[in-house]
PDB file of C-alpha atoms in Angstrom:
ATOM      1  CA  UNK Z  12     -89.486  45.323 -33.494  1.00  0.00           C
ATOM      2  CA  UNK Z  13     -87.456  48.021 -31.500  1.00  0.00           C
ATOM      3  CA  UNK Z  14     -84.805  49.850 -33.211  1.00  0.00           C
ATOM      4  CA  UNK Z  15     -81.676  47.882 -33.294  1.00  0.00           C
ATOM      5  CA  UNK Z  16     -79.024  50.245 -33.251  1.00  0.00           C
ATOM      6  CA  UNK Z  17     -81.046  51.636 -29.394  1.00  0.00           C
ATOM      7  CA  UNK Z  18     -80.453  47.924 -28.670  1.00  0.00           C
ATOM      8  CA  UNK Z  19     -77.113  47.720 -29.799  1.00  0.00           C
ATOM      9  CA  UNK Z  20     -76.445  51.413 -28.212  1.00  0.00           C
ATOM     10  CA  UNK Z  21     -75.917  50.019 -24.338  1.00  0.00           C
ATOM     11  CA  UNK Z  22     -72.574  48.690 -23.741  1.00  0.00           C
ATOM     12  CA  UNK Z  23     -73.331  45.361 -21.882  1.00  0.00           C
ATOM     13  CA  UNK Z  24     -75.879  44.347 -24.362  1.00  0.00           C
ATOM     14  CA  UNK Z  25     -72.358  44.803 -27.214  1.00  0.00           C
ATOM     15  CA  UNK Z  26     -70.527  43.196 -24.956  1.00  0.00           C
ATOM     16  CA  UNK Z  27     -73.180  39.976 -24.568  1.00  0.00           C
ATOM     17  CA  UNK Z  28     -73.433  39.681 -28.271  1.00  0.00           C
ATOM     18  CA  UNK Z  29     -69.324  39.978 -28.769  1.00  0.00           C
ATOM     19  CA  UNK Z  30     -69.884  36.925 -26.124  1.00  0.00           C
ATOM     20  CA  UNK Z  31     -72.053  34.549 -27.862  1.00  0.00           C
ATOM     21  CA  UNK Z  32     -70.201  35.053 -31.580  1.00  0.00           C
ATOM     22  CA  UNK Z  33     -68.579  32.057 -30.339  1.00  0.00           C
ATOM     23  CA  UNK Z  34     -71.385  29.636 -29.798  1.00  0.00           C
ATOM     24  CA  UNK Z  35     -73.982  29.257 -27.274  1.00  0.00           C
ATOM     25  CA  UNK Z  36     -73.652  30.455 -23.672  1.00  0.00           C
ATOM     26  CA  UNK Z  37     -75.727  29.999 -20.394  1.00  0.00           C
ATOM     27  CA  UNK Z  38     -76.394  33.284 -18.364  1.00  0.00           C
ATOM     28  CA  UNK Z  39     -73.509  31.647 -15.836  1.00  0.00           C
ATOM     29  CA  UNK Z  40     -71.108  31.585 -18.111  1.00  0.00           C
ATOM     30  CA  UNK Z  41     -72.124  35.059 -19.906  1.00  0.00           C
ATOM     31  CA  UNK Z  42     -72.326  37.121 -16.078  1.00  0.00           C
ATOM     32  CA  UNK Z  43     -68.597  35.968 -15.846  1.00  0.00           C
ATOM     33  CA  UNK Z  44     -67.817  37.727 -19.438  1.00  0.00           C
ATOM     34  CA  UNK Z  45     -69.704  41.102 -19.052  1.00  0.00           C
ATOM     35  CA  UNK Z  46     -69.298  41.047 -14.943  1.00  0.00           C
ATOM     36  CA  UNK Z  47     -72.514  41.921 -14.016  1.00  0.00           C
ATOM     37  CA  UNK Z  48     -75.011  40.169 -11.489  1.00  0.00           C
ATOM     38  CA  UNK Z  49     -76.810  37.431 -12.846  1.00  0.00           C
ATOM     39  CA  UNK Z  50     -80.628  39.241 -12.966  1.00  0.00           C
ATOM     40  CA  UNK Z  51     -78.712  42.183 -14.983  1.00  0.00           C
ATOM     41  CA  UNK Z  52     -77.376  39.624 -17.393  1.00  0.00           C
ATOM     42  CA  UNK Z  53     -80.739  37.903 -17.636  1.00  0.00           C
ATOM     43  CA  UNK Z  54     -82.331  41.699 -17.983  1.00  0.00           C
ATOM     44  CA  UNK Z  55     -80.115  42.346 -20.838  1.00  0.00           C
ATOM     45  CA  UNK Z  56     -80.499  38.808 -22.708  1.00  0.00           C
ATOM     46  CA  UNK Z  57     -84.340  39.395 -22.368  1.00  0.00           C
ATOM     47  CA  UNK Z  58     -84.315  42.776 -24.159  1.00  0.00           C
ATOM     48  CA  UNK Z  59     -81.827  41.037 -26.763  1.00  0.00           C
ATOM     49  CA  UNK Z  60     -84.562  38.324 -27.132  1.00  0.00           C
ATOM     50  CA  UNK Z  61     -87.168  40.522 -27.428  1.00  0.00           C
ATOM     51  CA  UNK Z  62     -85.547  41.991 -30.489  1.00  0.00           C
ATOM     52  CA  UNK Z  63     -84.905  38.739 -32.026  1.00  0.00           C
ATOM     53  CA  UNK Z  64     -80.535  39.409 -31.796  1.00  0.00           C
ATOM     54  CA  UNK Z  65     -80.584  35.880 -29.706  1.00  0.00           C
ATOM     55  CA  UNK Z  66     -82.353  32.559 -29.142  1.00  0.00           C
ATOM     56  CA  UNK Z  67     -83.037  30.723 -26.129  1.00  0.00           C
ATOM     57  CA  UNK Z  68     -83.015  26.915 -25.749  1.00  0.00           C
ATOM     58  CA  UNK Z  69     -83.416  24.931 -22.399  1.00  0.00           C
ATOM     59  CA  UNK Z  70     -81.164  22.483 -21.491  1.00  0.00           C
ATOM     60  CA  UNK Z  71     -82.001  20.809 -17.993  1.00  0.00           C
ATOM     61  CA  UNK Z  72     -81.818  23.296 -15.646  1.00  0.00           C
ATOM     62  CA  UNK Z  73     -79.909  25.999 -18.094  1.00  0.00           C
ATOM     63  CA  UNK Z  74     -81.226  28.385 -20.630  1.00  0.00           C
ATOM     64  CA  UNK Z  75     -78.382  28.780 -23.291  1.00  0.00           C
ATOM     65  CA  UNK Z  76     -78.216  31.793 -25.433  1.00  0.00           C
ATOM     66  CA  UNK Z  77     -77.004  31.634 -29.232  1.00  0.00           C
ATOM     67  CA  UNK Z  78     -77.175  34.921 -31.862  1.00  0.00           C
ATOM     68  CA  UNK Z  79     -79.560  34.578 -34.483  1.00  0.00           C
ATOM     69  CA  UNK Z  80     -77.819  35.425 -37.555  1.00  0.00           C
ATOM     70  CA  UNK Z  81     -80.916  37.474 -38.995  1.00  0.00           C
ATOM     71  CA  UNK Z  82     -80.763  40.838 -37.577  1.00  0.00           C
ATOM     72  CA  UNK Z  83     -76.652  40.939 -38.096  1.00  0.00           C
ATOM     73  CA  UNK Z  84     -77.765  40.252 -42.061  1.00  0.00           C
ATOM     74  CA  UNK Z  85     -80.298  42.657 -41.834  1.00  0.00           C
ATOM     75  CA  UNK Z  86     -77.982  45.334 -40.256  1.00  0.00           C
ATOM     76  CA  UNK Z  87     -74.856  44.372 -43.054  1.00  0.00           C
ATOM     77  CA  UNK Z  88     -77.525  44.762 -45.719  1.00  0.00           C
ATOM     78  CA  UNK Z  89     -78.264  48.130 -44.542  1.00  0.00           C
ATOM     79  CA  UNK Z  90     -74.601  49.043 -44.284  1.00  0.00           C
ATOM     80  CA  UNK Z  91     -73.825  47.843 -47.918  1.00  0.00           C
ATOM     81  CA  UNK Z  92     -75.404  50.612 -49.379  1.00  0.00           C
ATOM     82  CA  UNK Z  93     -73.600  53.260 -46.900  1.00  0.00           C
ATOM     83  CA  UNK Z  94     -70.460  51.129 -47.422  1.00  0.00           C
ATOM     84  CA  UNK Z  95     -70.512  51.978 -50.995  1.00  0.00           C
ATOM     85  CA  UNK Z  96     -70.947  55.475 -50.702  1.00  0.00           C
ATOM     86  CA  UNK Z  97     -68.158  55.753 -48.308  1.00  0.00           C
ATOM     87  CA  UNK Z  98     -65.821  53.419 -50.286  1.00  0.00           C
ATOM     88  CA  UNK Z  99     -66.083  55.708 -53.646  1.00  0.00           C
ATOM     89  CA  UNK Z 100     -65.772  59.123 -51.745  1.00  0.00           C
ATOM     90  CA  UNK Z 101     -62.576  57.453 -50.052  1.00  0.00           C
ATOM     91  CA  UNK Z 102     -61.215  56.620 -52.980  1.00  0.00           C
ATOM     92  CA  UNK Z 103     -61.539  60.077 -54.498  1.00  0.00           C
ATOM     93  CA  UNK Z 104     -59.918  61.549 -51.676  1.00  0.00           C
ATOM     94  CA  UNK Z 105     -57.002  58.889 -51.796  1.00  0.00           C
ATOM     95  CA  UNK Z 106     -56.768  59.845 -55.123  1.00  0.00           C
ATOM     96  CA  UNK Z 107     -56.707  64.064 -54.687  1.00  0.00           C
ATOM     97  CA  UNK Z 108     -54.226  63.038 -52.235  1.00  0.00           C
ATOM     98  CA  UNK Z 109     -52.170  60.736 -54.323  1.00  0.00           C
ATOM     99  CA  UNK Z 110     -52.567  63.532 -57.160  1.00  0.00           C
ATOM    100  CA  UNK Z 111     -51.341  66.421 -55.089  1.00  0.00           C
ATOM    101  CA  UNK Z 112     -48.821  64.556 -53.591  1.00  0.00           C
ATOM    102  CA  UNK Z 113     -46.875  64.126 -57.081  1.00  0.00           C
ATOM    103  CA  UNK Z 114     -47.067  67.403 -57.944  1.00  0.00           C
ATOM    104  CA  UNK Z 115     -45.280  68.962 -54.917  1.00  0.00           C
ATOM    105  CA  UNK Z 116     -41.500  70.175 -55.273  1.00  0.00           C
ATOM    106  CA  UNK Z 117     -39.324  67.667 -54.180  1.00  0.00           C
ATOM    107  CA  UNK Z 118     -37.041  68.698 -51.176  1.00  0.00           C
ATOM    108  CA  UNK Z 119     -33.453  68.526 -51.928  1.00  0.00           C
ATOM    109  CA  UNK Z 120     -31.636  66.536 -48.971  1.00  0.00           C
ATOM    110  CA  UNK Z 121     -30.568  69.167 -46.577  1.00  0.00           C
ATOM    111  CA  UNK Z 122     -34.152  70.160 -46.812  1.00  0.00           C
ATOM    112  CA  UNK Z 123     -34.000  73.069 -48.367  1.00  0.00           C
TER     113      UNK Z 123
END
């Protein structure tokens, strides 16, 4: 499976998945979001297929893309761990910070 933050990385493959969080799409509809040409669109979706972000389903003629919720549980699983780490060093800071500011002189009015 290719590394999903390269295949988040490119901009137009973001901007297809910030597309479809609202349901399915076909690649008509999605080359009017991202405004690109149609075979860049249906580039893009492929290499999102290919690492499993979307799903494909014909209808008729169309193709409509949905996300798979998988890899976006995946990827917040990962981040729960860093989100942790990050919360408790942010709350020490806010703390220093809260900390040092009550123990600073106050400033009478005219500022002096």
């Amino acid at each position: 499976m290719p590394d999903v933050f390269q295949v988040l990385a490119d901009p137009t493959r973001r901007r297809l998945v910030d597309a479809l969080r609202t349901g399915e799409r076909s690649v008509g509809e999605l080359v009017d979001v991202v405004d690109i040409g149609q075979p860049g669109v249906s580039r893009q979706l492929g290499i999102l297929e290919d690492a499993r972000f979307v799903v494909v389903r014909p209808a008729g003629r169309r193709r409509l893309y949905a996300l798979r919720p998988e890899p976006f549980r995946e990827l917040d699983e990962w981040m729960t761990g860093y989100r942790g780490m990050w919360e408790g060093r942010l709350d020490r800071f806010a703390a220093e910070l809260e900390r040092r500011g009550t123990t600073r002189p106050k400033l009478k009015e005219d500022g002096k």
